[in-house]
Amino acid sequence: MSNTDTIVEVRDLNVTFQMNRGQSRVVRDADLDVARNETLGIIGESGSGKSMLASSFLNAVVEPGVSTGEVTYHPEDGEPVSVLELSESELNRFRWEEVAMVFQGAMSSFNPVTTIRTHFRETLQDHNRDIPAGMDRARELLESVYLDPDRILDSYAHELSGGMKQRALIALSLVLEPDLLVLDEPTAALDLLMQRSIVTLLRELQAEYDLTLVFITHDLPLLTKLADRIAVMYAFNIVEIGTTDDLLYNASHPYTRALLDTTPDLNVPVDEMNIIEGSKPDPVDHIPGCSYHPRCPMADAQCRSDDPPMMTVSDSHESACFYYDEADDAVPISAAPDTPPTTSQSAATDGGEN
Ligand SMILES: Nc1ncnc2c1ncn2[C@@H]1O[C@H](COP(=O)(O)OP(=O)(O)OP(=O)(O)O)[C@@H](O)[C@H]1O
Ligand code: NI
């Protein structure tokens, strides 16, 4: 299938690791379309497979992990690219020039003994780019992330604050003009104010450079301010996907609803979301049936034996739950998100519906 509105198409993606205890499948039969110029958020608890799924967009899953299935990248012009079949040298080009990724924790991977300027120059050199033209773009990018190029280019990473480093990294990732930028937990180490300013900044960058953004986070409140669509991962696959409004006002998977219920105030960021009761899924000993059934109040015999496919909730919205149309009654959200977020915690502590 070729769709000009789709930039990345993922089909039957599996990511596996061979472990002593057996094969660990950390992404299971995932399907996903990323639309050109959208901001897609990926959310889910720690270990659910978010980074593995997104790394597969550039065939960058860490060794010895193996990605199988299909990842197709559709450039604006030209033939579709089968990402998992690219050679090492093709990948090197693809990874910065088509799809760039700011990896989780990448702020600490700046080389401490070279200046930010050197990071830009080496990236341009490695890709045989014209250095003066590329450095002009670097300056422009640094300005658009509100950094002073003269000061930043001569700095070493340790001389910058966390927020400055993160912005420098985003500028660096855009220097070869990728169409898709994947950001894995880009705000995790930042204070609240800086998190919010990165979000504003990403919106501006997206408009200015025609970017498609994939944004991975634990922070649902932050995502609702940035994302056009949200994909929810549970146990190594996407269990619900829809527009941000679909998920906020009509969440149709019991896991998403539990997630919303543990996020009573969408104006307050969450650090961790392992508050849902029950044990975490195991990527080696995968259980039969729906992966969420041990934690699900709606689970019945079918859920324990059959793995639910993605069910269509609406044109824009899918949920991997046999009972997606009953989830709203079965898993109520106490601080209903269809009321305006309160400024205090009263909605959560009073236990009231409004
Ligand atoms: N090098 C590795 N070898 C084997 N298994 C791994 C390796 N790295 C990660 N995993 C497993 O893969 C699964 C998915 O990891 P992934 O990093 O995608 O999770 P995540 O959703 O991004 O979590 P987090 O929010 O903590 O970053 C995890 O359960 C983890 O145990
Ligand atoms: Ni991760």
mmCIF file of N, CA and C in Angstrom, residues 249-254 257 298 321 323-333 353:
data_model
loop_
_atom_site.group_PDB
_atom_site.id
_atom_site.type_symbol
_atom_site.label_atom_id
_atom_site.label_comp_id
_atom_site.label_asym_id
_atom_site.label_seq_id
_atom_site.Cartn_x
_atom_site.Cartn_y
_atom_site.Cartn_z
ATOM 1 N N TYR A 249 -11.416 11.988 25.719
ATOM 2 C CA TYR A 249 -12.851 12.047 26.000
ATOM 3 C C TYR A 249 -13.588 10.747 25.732
ATOM 4 N N ASN A 250 -12.925 9.809 25.036
ATOM 5 C CA ASN A 250 -13.621 8.568 24.718
ATOM 6 C C ASN A 250 -12.656 7.381 24.753
ATOM 7 N N ALA A 251 -11.799 7.357 25.767
ATOM 8 C CA ALA A 251 -10.825 6.267 25.858
ATOM 9 C C ALA A 251 -11.568 4.941 25.868
ATOM 10 N N SER A 252 -11.142 4.030 25.000
ATOM 11 C CA SER A 252 -11.913 2.809 24.761
ATOM 12 C C SER A 252 -11.132 1.543 25.036
ATOM 13 N N HIS A 253 -9.999 1.690 25.693
ATOM 14 C CA HIS A 253 -9.285 0.504 26.171
ATOM 15 C C HIS A 253 -9.174 0.635 27.693
ATOM 16 N N PRO A 254 -9.448 -0.456 28.422
ATOM 17 C CA PRO A 254 -9.409 -0.354 29.891
ATOM 18 C C PRO A 254 -8.061 0.118 30.427
ATOM 19 N N ARG A 257 -7.921 3.862 30.064
ATOM 20 C CA ARG A 257 -8.818 4.468 31.058
ATOM 21 C C ARG A 257 -8.183 4.435 32.447
ATOM 22 N N MET A 298 -12.570 -6.123 33.307
ATOM 23 C CA MET A 298 -13.597 -6.589 32.376
ATOM 24 C C MET A 298 -13.312 -7.982 31.839
ATOM 25 N N CYS A 321 -9.512 -4.086 22.244
ATOM 26 C CA CYS A 321 -10.315 -4.637 23.342
ATOM 27 C C CYS A 321 -11.618 -5.166 22.750
ATOM 28 N N TYR A 323 -14.240 -5.519 24.231
ATOM 29 C CA TYR A 323 -15.370 -4.804 24.846
ATOM 30 C C TYR A 323 -15.143 -3.293 24.854
ATOM 31 N N TYR A 324 -14.537 -2.795 23.764
ATOM 32 C CA TYR A 324 -14.173 -1.371 23.726
ATOM 33 C C TYR A 324 -15.380 -0.464 23.966
ATOM 34 N N ASP A 325 -16.571 -0.923 23.533
ATOM 35 C CA ASP A 325 -17.740 -0.038 23.677
ATOM 36 C C ASP A 325 -18.370 -0.132 25.077
ATOM 37 N N GLU A 326 -17.806 -1.002 25.913
ATOM 38 C CA GLU A 326 -18.315 -1.073 27.290
ATOM 39 C C GLU A 326 -17.302 -0.541 28.296
ATOM 40 N N ALA A 327 -16.120 -0.178 27.791
ATOM 41 C CA ALA A 327 -15.031 0.196 28.703
ATOM 42 C C ALA A 327 -15.391 1.419 29.538
ATOM 43 N N ASP A 328 -16.176 2.340 28.970
ATOM 44 C CA ASP A 328 -16.464 3.566 29.733
ATOM 45 C C ASP A 328 -17.285 3.267 30.995
ATOM 46 N N ASP A 329 -18.196 2.296 30.922
ATOM 47 C CA ASP A 329 -18.952 1.945 32.118
ATOM 48 C C ASP A 329 -18.129 1.085 33.074
ATOM 49 N N ALA A 330 -17.344 0.162 32.495
ATOM 50 C CA ALA A 330 -16.622 -0.791 33.332
ATOM 51 C C ALA A 330 -15.435 -0.151 34.055
ATOM 52 N N VAL A 331 -14.799 0.822 33.411
ATOM 53 C CA VAL A 331 -13.638 1.475 34.028
ATOM 54 C C VAL A 331 -13.896 2.979 34.078
ATOM 55 N N PRO A 332 -14.618 3.418 35.099
ATOM 56 C CA PRO A 332 -14.906 4.852 35.179
ATOM 57 C C PRO A 332 -13.644 5.651 35.486
ATOM 58 N N ILE A 333 -13.613 6.859 34.993
ATOM 59 C CA ILE A 333 -12.487 7.747 35.290
ATOM 60 C C ILE A 333 -13.003 8.757 36.307
ATOM 61 N N GLU A 353 -17.253 13.226 41.120
ATOM 62 C CA GLU A 353 -17.263 13.073 39.667
ATOM 63 C C GLU A 353 -16.877 14.372 38.969
#
